[in-house]
Amino acid sequence: MASISLNKARTIIRKALAKGREMELKPLSVVVLDAGGHVLAFEREDGAAPGRFDIARGKAYGAVMLGMAGEAQMARAEQQHYFMTAMNGLFGGAVVPVPGGVLVQDKRGEVIGAVGVTGDTSDNDAIAAVAGIEAANLTGIT
């Protein structure tokens, strides 16, 4: 089974943060999870609130555990609130169903993890996540 190496996880974080600075976003926090939802790497920029780890992780965790990125989770929550409420309960309240949780695919199209970015608007968070993922020669699914 393919996975995200620590080197690629660090590249994702570095390039996501660089994209945030390029776009003049608020301070970002970025987490990279493997396909089992385990943290591979995390960074929080100076000035980012300490609670941002849990938000970033929740965005990525929901994506990888449900097999749907943040945009799809948010749409599902709007259409079937009871479903996402049940899923969040099932996962101990750890799911944050909004953009910024991005699935990571390898070259074969296999989901190998997820990235969660938080700190600015959810849509901008997703843009930064995808920039980091693409810099690691992987594909991001928003």
Tab-separated table of N, CA and C in Angstrom:
chain	number	residue	atom	x	y	z
A	1	MET	N	0.841	-1.185	0.000
A	1	MET	CA	0.000	0.000	0.000
A	1	MET	C	0.888	1.251	0.000
A	2	ALA	N	0.566	2.175	-0.870
A	2	ALA	CA	1.327	3.421	-0.957
A	2	ALA	C	1.019	4.305	0.251
A	3	SER	N	1.951	5.182	0.551
A	3	SER	CA	1.747	6.099	1.670
A	3	SER	C	2.460	7.410	1.388
A	4	ILE	N	2.228	8.377	2.239
A	4	ILE	CA	2.892	9.671	2.148
A	4	ILE	C	4.145	9.596	3.019
A	5	SER	N	5.298	9.812	2.416
A	5	SER	CA	6.546	9.794	3.181
A	5	SER	C	6.635	11.053	4.045
A	6	LEU	N	7.478	11.002	5.045
A	6	LEU	CA	7.692	12.183	5.883
A	6	LEU	C	8.243	13.328	5.053
A	7	ASN	N	9.108	13.022	4.102
A	7	ASN	CA	9.661	14.053	3.224
A	7	ASN	C	8.552	14.742	2.425
A	8	LYS	N	7.629	13.948	1.859
A	8	LYS	CA	6.516	14.536	1.102
A	8	LYS	C	5.584	15.314	2.032
A	9	ALA	N	5.348	14.805	3.232
A	9	ALA	CA	4.496	15.519	4.194
A	9	ALA	C	5.094	16.882	4.514
A	10	ARG	N	6.389	16.929	4.701
A	10	ARG	CA	7.060	18.204	4.979
A	10	ARG	C	6.976	19.146	3.786
A	11	THR	N	7.105	18.604	2.574
A	11	THR	CA	6.958	19.423	1.365
A	11	THR	C	5.555	20.000	1.291
A	12	ILE	N	4.552	19.175	1.541
A	12	ILE	CA	3.161	19.635	1.512
A	12	ILE	C	2.979	20.804	2.468
A	13	ILE	N	3.464	20.657	3.678
A	13	ILE	CA	3.312	21.715	4.676
A	13	ILE	C	4.048	22.973	4.249
A	14	ARG	N	5.287	22.821	3.863
A	14	ARG	CA	6.096	23.985	3.481
A	14	ARG	C	5.449	24.759	2.333
A	15	LYS	N	4.973	24.048	1.308
A	15	LYS	CA	4.399	24.708	0.127
A	15	LYS	C	2.995	25.247	0.410
A	16	ALA	N	2.230	24.596	1.272
A	16	ALA	CA	0.920	25.133	1.648
A	16	ALA	C	1.092	26.450	2.401
A	17	LEU	N	2.046	26.482	3.316
A	17	LEU	CA	2.304	27.720	4.060
A	17	LEU	C	2.824	28.820	3.127
A	18	ALA	N	3.663	28.447	2.176
A	18	ALA	CA	4.176	29.423	1.211
A	18	ALA	C	3.031	29.990	0.374
A	19	LYS	N	2.084	29.135	-0.016
A	19	LYS	CA	0.923	29.602	-0.793
A	19	LYS	C	0.101	30.575	0.040
A	20	GLY	N	-0.042	30.287	1.311
A	20	GLY	CA	-0.767	31.187	2.200
A	20	GLY	C	-0.107	32.550	2.289
A	21	ARG	N	1.203	32.565	2.380
A	21	ARG	CA	1.924	33.845	2.431
A	21	ARG	C	1.803	34.583	1.100
A	22	GLU	N	1.903	33.831	-0.004
A	22	GLU	CA	1.756	34.430	-1.337
A	22	GLU	C	0.384	35.087	-1.493
A	23	MET	N	-0.656	34.439	-0.953
A	23	MET	CA	-2.024	34.962	-1.056
A	23	MET	C	-2.348	35.971	0.046
A	24	GLU	N	-1.375	36.202	0.945
A	24	GLU	CA	-1.546	37.101	2.079
A	24	GLU	C	-2.701	36.671	2.982
A	25	LEU	N	-2.738	35.373	3.267
A	25	LEU	CA	-3.761	34.815	4.142
A	25	LEU	C	-3.381	35.032	5.599
A	26	LYS	N	-4.344	34.840	6.476
A	26	LYS	CA	-4.071	34.852	7.912
A	26	LYS	C	-3.149	33.675	8.225
A	27	PRO	N	-2.502	33.655	9.397
A	27	PRO	CA	-1.595	32.545	9.736
A	27	PRO	C	-2.292	31.185	9.642
A	28	LEU	N	-1.645	30.269	8.953
A	28	LEU	CA	-2.224	28.952	8.704
A	28	LEU	C	-1.632	27.883	9.608
A	29	SER	N	-2.387	26.812	9.736
A	29	SER	CA	-1.936	25.582	10.372
A	29	SER	C	-2.230	24.460	9.392
A	30	VAL	N	-1.275	23.532	9.244
A	30	VAL	CA	-1.389	22.464	8.251
A	30	VAL	C	-1.045	21.131	8.897
A	31	VAL	N	-1.895	20.136	8.665
A	31	VAL	CA	-1.621	18.783	9.135
A	31	VAL	C	-1.698	17.827	7.953
A	32	VAL	N	-0.862	16.797	7.976
A	32	VAL	CA	-0.880	15.741	6.971
A	32	VAL	C	-1.151	14.430	7.703
A	33	LEU	N	-2.183	13.700	7.238
A	33	LEU	CA	-2.552	12.414	7.821
A	33	LEU	C	-2.293	11.300	6.822
A	34	ASP	N	-2.006	10.111	7.330
A	34	ASP	CA	-1.895	8.950	6.455
A	34	ASP	C	-3.292	8.397	6.176
A	35	ALA	N	-3.373	7.313	5.422
A	35	ALA	CA	-4.664	6.761	5.025
A	35	ALA	C	-5.463	6.192	6.196
A	36	GLY	N	-4.837	5.998	7.332
A	36	GLY	CA	-5.536	5.514	8.519
A	36	GLY	C	-5.947	6.631	9.459
A	37	GLY	N	-5.680	7.877	9.076
A	37	GLY	CA	-6.060	9.020	9.902
A	37	GLY	C	-5.037	9.396	10.956
A	38	HIS	N	-3.829	8.869	10.854
A	38	HIS	CA	-2.768	9.164	11.821
A	38	HIS	C	-1.941	10.360	11.358
A	39	VAL	N	-1.538	11.205	12.295
A	39	VAL	CA	-0.766	12.396	11.981
A	39	VAL	C	0.652	12.017	11.547
A	40	LEU	N	1.034	12.513	10.374
A	40	LEU	CA	2.405	12.352	9.889
A	40	LEU	C	3.233	13.593	10.208
A	41	ALA	N	2.611	14.779	10.062
A	41	ALA	CA	3.327	16.032	10.308
A	41	ALA	C	2.320	17.155	10.514
A	42	PHE	N	2.762	18.180	11.273
A	42	PHE	CA	1.915	19.348	11.549
A	42	PHE	C	2.796	20.558	11.767
A	43	GLU	N	2.315	21.712	11.299
A	43	GLU	CA	2.949	22.993	11.613
A	43	GLU	C	1.882	24.055	11.779
A	44	ARG	N	2.154	24.959	12.717
A	44	ARG	CA	1.269	26.102	12.974
A	44	ARG	C	2.123	27.353	12.858
A	45	GLU	N	1.708	28.271	11.971
A	45	GLU	CA	2.477	29.503	11.793
A	45	GLU	C	2.380	30.389	13.028
A	46	ASP	N	3.386	31.232	13.203
A	46	ASP	CA	3.339	32.233	14.267
A	46	ASP	C	2.064	33.049	14.115
A	47	GLY	N	1.392	33.261	15.210
A	47	GLY	CA	0.165	34.051	15.201
A	47	GLY	C	-1.100	33.240	15.034
A	48	ALA	N	-0.976	31.959	14.690
A	48	ALA	CA	-2.162	31.102	14.570
A	48	ALA	C	-2.602	30.666	15.965
A	49	ALA	N	-3.880	30.612	16.175
A	49	ALA	CA	-4.429	30.217	17.475
A	49	ALA	C	-4.052	28.772	17.801
A	50	PRO	N	-3.826	28.465	19.076
A	50	PRO	CA	-3.405	27.111	19.448
A	50	PRO	C	-4.432	26.029	19.131
A	51	GLY	N	-5.694	26.371	19.060
A	51	GLY	CA	-6.731	25.384	18.753
A	51	GLY	C	-6.770	24.964	17.298
A	52	ARG	N	-5.934	25.579	16.488
A	52	ARG	CA	-5.957	25.288	15.055
A	52	ARG	C	-5.513	23.864	14.726
A	53	PHE	N	-4.725	23.224	15.597
A	53	PHE	CA	-4.352	21.829	15.336
A	53	PHE	C	-5.602	20.970	15.237
A	54	ASP	N	-6.493	21.103	16.201
A	54	ASP	CA	-7.697	20.271	16.222
A	54	ASP	C	-8.596	20.542	15.019
A	55	ILE	N	-8.657	21.804	14.590
A	55	ILE	CA	-9.477	22.133	13.422
A	55	ILE	C	-8.861	21.535	12.161
A	56	ALA	N	-7.560	21.728	11.963
A	56	ALA	CA	-6.886	21.169	10.787
A	56	ALA	C	-7.019	19.648	10.769
A	57	ARG	N	-6.786	19.032	11.919
A	57	ARG	CA	-6.897	17.578	11.995
A	57	ARG	C	-8.324	17.134	11.704
A	58	GLY	N	-9.321	17.858	12.231
A	58	GLY	CA	-10.717	17.505	11.995
A	58	GLY	C	-11.111	17.579	10.535
A	59	LYS	N	-10.578	18.574	9.840
A	59	LYS	CA	-10.849	18.684	8.399
A	59	LYS	C	-10.253	17.497	7.648
A	60	ALA	N	-8.993	17.180	7.917
A	60	ALA	CA	-8.323	16.075	7.235
A	60	ALA	C	-8.899	14.727	7.665
A	61	TYR	N	-9.178	14.579	8.950
A	61	TYR	CA	-9.685	13.313	9.488
A	61	TYR	C	-11.028	12.952	8.861
A	62	GLY	N	-11.929	13.932	8.776
A	62	GLY	CA	-13.222	13.677	8.138
A	62	GLY	C	-13.047	13.241	6.698
A	63	ALA	N	-12.118	13.900	5.998
A	63	ALA	CA	-11.892	13.558	4.590
A	63	ALA	C	-11.427	12.111	4.448
A	64	VAL	N	-10.410	11.735	5.192
A	64	VAL	CA	-9.852	10.394	5.023
A	64	VAL	C	-10.789	9.316	5.582
A	65	MET	N	-11.421	9.558	6.695
A	65	MET	CA	-12.270	8.530	7.300
A	65	MET	C	-13.580	8.324	6.543
A	66	LEU	N	-14.100	9.381	5.931
A	66	LEU	CA	-15.346	9.259	5.180
A	66	LEU	C	-15.110	9.071	3.686
A	67	GLY	N	-13.869	9.271	3.241
A	67	GLY	CA	-13.571	9.125	1.826
A	67	GLY	C	-14.174	10.233	0.981
A	68	MET	N	-14.426	11.376	1.624
A	68	MET	CA	-14.951	12.527	0.881
A	68	MET	C	-14.310	13.792	1.432
A	69	ALA	N	-13.879	14.641	0.521
A	69	ALA	CA	-13.204	15.874	0.911
A	69	ALA	C	-14.168	16.839	1.585
A	70	GLY	N	-13.606	17.911	2.117
A	70	GLY	CA	-14.381	18.879	2.885
A	70	GLY	C	-15.556	19.476	2.136
A	71	GLU	N	-15.384	19.800	0.867
A	71	GLU	CA	-16.502	20.369	0.098
A	71	GLU	C	-17.668	19.394	0.036
A	72	ALA	N	-17.376	18.130	-0.230
A	72	ALA	CA	-18.431	17.111	-0.300
A	72	ALA	C	-19.071	16.891	1.068
A	73	GLN	N	-18.269	16.938	2.124
A	73	GLN	CA	-18.820	16.787	3.474
A	73	GLN	C	-19.774	17.933	3.806
A	74	MET	N	-19.376	19.154	3.446
A	74	MET	CA	-20.218	20.308	3.734
A	74	MET	C	-21.539	20.206	2.971
A	75	ALA	N	-21.467	19.815	1.705
A	75	ALA	CA	-22.685	19.641	0.920
A	75	ALA	C	-23.576	18.572	1.545
A	76	ARG	N	-22.956	17.492	1.982
A	76	ARG	CA	-23.728	16.410	2.624
A	76	ARG	C	-24.365	16.892	3.924
A	77	ALA	N	-23.625	17.688	4.691
A	77	ALA	CA	-24.151	18.223	5.953
A	77	ALA	C	-25.334	19.151	5.693
A	78	GLU	N	-25.266	19.915	4.607
A	78	GLU	CA	-26.369	20.818	4.277
A	78	GLU	C	-27.597	20.055	3.794
A	79	GLN	N	-27.381	18.953	3.068
A	79	GLN	CA	-28.487	18.167	2.519
A	79	GLN	C	-29.020	17.127	3.499
A	80	GLN	N	-28.129	16.542	4.282
A	80	GLN	CA	-28.502	15.477	5.217
A	80	GLN	C	-27.793	15.704	6.548
A	81	HIS	N	-28.244	16.726	7.240
A	81	HIS	CA	-27.612	17.102	8.506
A	81	HIS	C	-27.505	15.907	9.460
A	82	TYR	N	-28.540	15.092	9.506
A	82	TYR	CA	-28.559	13.951	10.420
A	82	TYR	C	-27.413	12.983	10.121
A	83	PHE	N	-27.065	12.809	8.844
A	83	PHE	CA	-25.989	11.888	8.487
A	83	PHE	C	-24.654	12.380	9.038
A	84	MET	N	-24.323	13.651	8.770
A	84	MET	CA	-23.039	14.164	9.239
A	84	MET	C	-23.009	14.266	10.764
A	85	THR	N	-24.131	14.541	11.383
A	85	THR	CA	-24.186	14.547	12.841
A	85	THR	C	-23.888	13.143	13.377
A	86	ALA	N	-24.460	12.134	12.734
A	86	ALA	CA	-24.208	10.751	13.146
A	86	ALA	C	-22.742	10.378	12.930
A	87	MET	N	-22.192	10.776	11.790
A	87	MET	CA	-20.788	10.462	11.515
A	87	MET	C	-19.865	11.160	12.518
A	88	ASN	N	-20.175	12.392	12.838
A	88	ASN	CA	-19.349	13.109	13.802
A	88	ASN	C	-19.433	12.446	15.176
A	89	GLY	N	-20.611	11.963	15.522
A	89	GLY	CA	-20.755	11.234	16.778
A	89	GLY	C	-19.969	9.935	16.754
A	90	LEU	N	-20.033	9.243	15.641
A	90	LEU	CA	-19.310	7.989	15.477
A	90	LEU	C	-17.804	8.187	15.646
A	91	PHE	N	-17.295	9.317	15.157
A	91	PHE	CA	-15.867	9.604	15.233
A	91	PHE	C	-15.516	10.515	16.403
A	92	GLY	N	-16.335	10.515	17.428
A	92	GLY	CA	-16.022	11.232	18.658
A	92	GLY	C	-15.973	12.745	18.524
A	93	GLY	N	-16.730	13.298	17.581
A	93	GLY	CA	-16.760	14.745	17.392
A	93	GLY	C	-15.539	15.296	16.676
A	94	ALA	N	-14.735	14.417	16.054
A	94	ALA	CA	-13.463	14.837	15.457
A	94	ALA	C	-13.578	15.335	14.022
A	95	VAL	N	-14.772	15.284	13.420
A	95	VAL	CA	-14.938	15.657	12.019
A	95	VAL	C	-15.334	17.125	11.906
A	96	VAL	N	-14.620	17.864	11.048
A	96	VAL	CA	-14.947	19.261	10.746
A	96	VAL	C	-15.307	19.305	9.264
A	97	PRO	N	-16.607	19.232	8.916
A	97	PRO	CA	-17.033	19.052	7.528
A	97	PRO	C	-17.117	20.346	6.713
A	98	VAL	N	-15.960	20.918	6.419
A	98	VAL	CA	-15.894	22.135	5.612
A	98	VAL	C	-14.683	22.054	4.682
A	99	PRO	N	-14.628	22.895	3.640
A	99	PRO	CA	-13.448	22.909	2.781
A	99	PRO	C	-12.174	23.172	3.589
A	100	GLY	N	-11.090	22.647	3.068
A	100	GLY	CA	-9.804	22.719	3.769
A	100	GLY	C	-9.344	21.347	4.197
A	101	GLY	N	-10.233	20.365	4.098
A	101	GLY	CA	-9.889	18.955	4.269
A	101	GLY	C	-9.798	18.353	2.885
A	102	VAL	N	-8.594	17.983	2.459
A	102	VAL	CA	-8.355	17.574	1.073
A	102	VAL	C	-7.780	16.162	1.041
A	103	LEU	N	-8.404	15.294	0.262
A	103	LEU	CA	-7.882	13.941	0.085
A	103	LEU	C	-6.624	13.979	-0.773
A	104	VAL	N	-5.700	13.085	-0.490
A	104	VAL	CA	-4.451	12.994	-1.248
A	104	VAL	C	-4.437	11.664	-1.994
A	105	GLN	N	-4.246	11.761	-3.320
A	105	GLN	CA	-4.154	10.567	-4.158
A	105	GLN	C	-2.751	10.449	-4.745
A	106	ASP	N	-2.322	9.199	-4.903
A	106	ASP	CA	-1.053	8.963	-5.584
A	106	ASP	C	-1.291	8.913	-7.090
A	107	LYS	N	-0.257	8.579	-7.847
A	107	LYS	CA	-0.354	8.585	-9.312
A	107	LYS	C	-1.312	7.521	-9.846
A	108	ARG	N	-1.604	6.506	-9.054
A	108	ARG	CA	-2.540	5.453	-9.467
A	108	ARG	C	-3.982	5.787	-9.103
A	109	GLY	N	-4.169	6.924	-8.424
A	109	GLY	CA	-5.516	7.329	-8.017
A	109	GLY	C	-5.941	6.768	-6.674
A	110	GLU	N	-5.014	6.145	-5.949
A	110	GLU	CA	-5.312	5.576	-4.635
A	110	GLU	C	-5.224	6.672	-3.575
A	111	VAL	N	-6.213	6.719	-2.691
A	111	VAL	CA	-6.169	7.676	-1.587
A	111	VAL	C	-5.130	7.203	-0.581
A	112	ILE	N	-4.148	8.071	-0.322
A	112	ILE	CA	-3.047	7.695	0.572
A	112	ILE	C	-2.994	8.579	1.822
A	113	GLY	N	-3.985	9.439	1.979
A	113	GLY	CA	-4.036	10.298	3.154
A	113	GLY	C	-4.875	11.526	2.904
A	114	ALA	N	-4.687	12.516	3.767
A	114	ALA	CA	-5.439	13.768	3.648
A	114	ALA	C	-4.634	14.890	4.279
A	115	VAL	N	-4.935	16.103	3.826
A	115	VAL	CA	-4.324	17.313	4.362
A	115	VAL	C	-5.432	18.192	4.900
A	116	GLY	N	-5.189	18.777	6.055
A	116	GLY	CA	-6.122	19.735	6.629
A	116	GLY	C	-5.422	21.063	6.820
A	117	VAL	N	-6.034	22.127	6.322
A	117	VAL	CA	-5.494	23.472	6.479
A	117	VAL	C	-6.575	24.342	7.100
A	118	THR	N	-6.168	25.189	8.044
A	118	THR	CA	-7.093	26.111	8.687
A	118	THR	C	-6.377	27.408	9.018
A	119	GLY	N	-7.157	28.477	9.127
A	119	GLY	CA	-6.597	29.770	9.501
A	119	GLY	C	-7.226	30.923	8.754
A	120	ASP	N	-7.642	30.696	7.514
A	120	ASP	CA	-8.275	31.739	6.718
A	120	ASP	C	-9.687	31.249	6.386
A	121	THR	N	-10.278	31.721	5.298
A	121	THR	CA	-11.575	31.171	4.907
A	121	THR	C	-11.364	29.718	4.507
A	122	SER	N	-12.390	28.921	4.622
A	122	SER	CA	-12.266	27.505	4.273
A	122	SER	C	-11.861	27.320	2.815
A	123	ASP	N	-12.396	28.135	1.913
A	123	ASP	CA	-12.027	28.014	0.502
A	123	ASP	C	-10.556	28.336	0.292
A	124	ASN	N	-10.044	29.378	0.948
A	124	ASN	CA	-8.618	29.700	0.840
A	124	ASN	C	-7.756	28.618	1.468
A	125	ASP	N	-8.228	28.041	2.564
A	125	ASP	CA	-7.507	26.932	3.192
A	125	ASP	C	-7.334	25.786	2.197
A	126	ALA	N	-8.405	25.476	1.448
A	126	ALA	CA	-8.355	24.387	0.468
A	126	ALA	C	-7.367	24.699	-0.654
A	127	ILE	N	-7.318	25.952	-1.098
A	127	ILE	CA	-6.375	26.349	-2.144
A	127	ILE	C	-4.941	26.118	-1.671
A	128	ALA	N	-4.649	26.501	-0.442
A	128	ALA	CA	-3.306	26.304	0.106
A	128	ALA	C	-2.984	24.814	0.220
A	129	ALA	N	-3.954	24.015	0.641
A	129	ALA	CA	-3.734	22.569	0.765
A	129	ALA	C	-3.390	21.954	-0.577
A	130	VAL	N	-4.152	22.286	-1.594
A	130	VAL	CA	-3.915	21.727	-2.929
A	130	VAL	C	-2.545	22.145	-3.449
A	131	ALA	N	-2.148	23.390	-3.213
A	131	ALA	CA	-0.826	23.852	-3.648
A	131	ALA	C	0.272	23.003	-3.014
A	132	GLY	N	0.138	22.696	-1.741
A	132	GLY	CA	1.125	21.861	-1.068
A	132	GLY	C	1.144	20.445	-1.608
A	133	ILE	N	-0.031	19.891	-1.824
A	133	ILE	CA	-0.142	18.518	-2.332
A	133	ILE	C	0.475	18.408	-3.722
A	134	GLU	N	0.143	19.361	-4.582
A	134	GLU	CA	0.675	19.330	-5.943
A	134	GLU	C	2.187	19.517	-5.961
A	135	ALA	N	2.721	20.301	-5.038
A	135	ALA	CA	4.175	20.487	-4.957
A	135	ALA	C	4.883	19.187	-4.599
A	136	ALA	N	4.180	18.255	-3.972
A	136	ALA	CA	4.739	16.948	-3.616
A	136	ALA	C	4.481	15.915	-4.708
A	137	ASN	N	4.035	16.389	-5.884
A	137	ASN	CA	3.737	15.511	-7.019
A	137	ASN	C	2.648	14.492	-6.715
A	138	LEU	N	1.640	14.950	-5.965
A	138	LEU	CA	0.475	14.149	-5.657
A	138	LEU	C	-0.761	14.920	-6.117
A	139	THR	N	-1.934	14.310	-6.012
A	139	THR	CA	-3.166	14.948	-6.446
A	139	THR	C	-4.073	15.207	-5.251
A	140	GLY	N	-4.613	16.415	-5.192
A	140	GLY	CA	-5.538	16.777	-4.133
A	140	GLY	C	-6.961	16.784	-4.627
A	141	ILE	N	-7.866	16.187	-3.853
A	141	ILE	CA	-9.289	16.139	-4.176
A	141	ILE	C	-10.022	16.998	-3.146
A	142	THR	N	-10.612	18.110	-3.605
A	142	THR	CA	-11.293	19.013	-2.697
A	142	THR	C	-12.766	18.700	-2.614
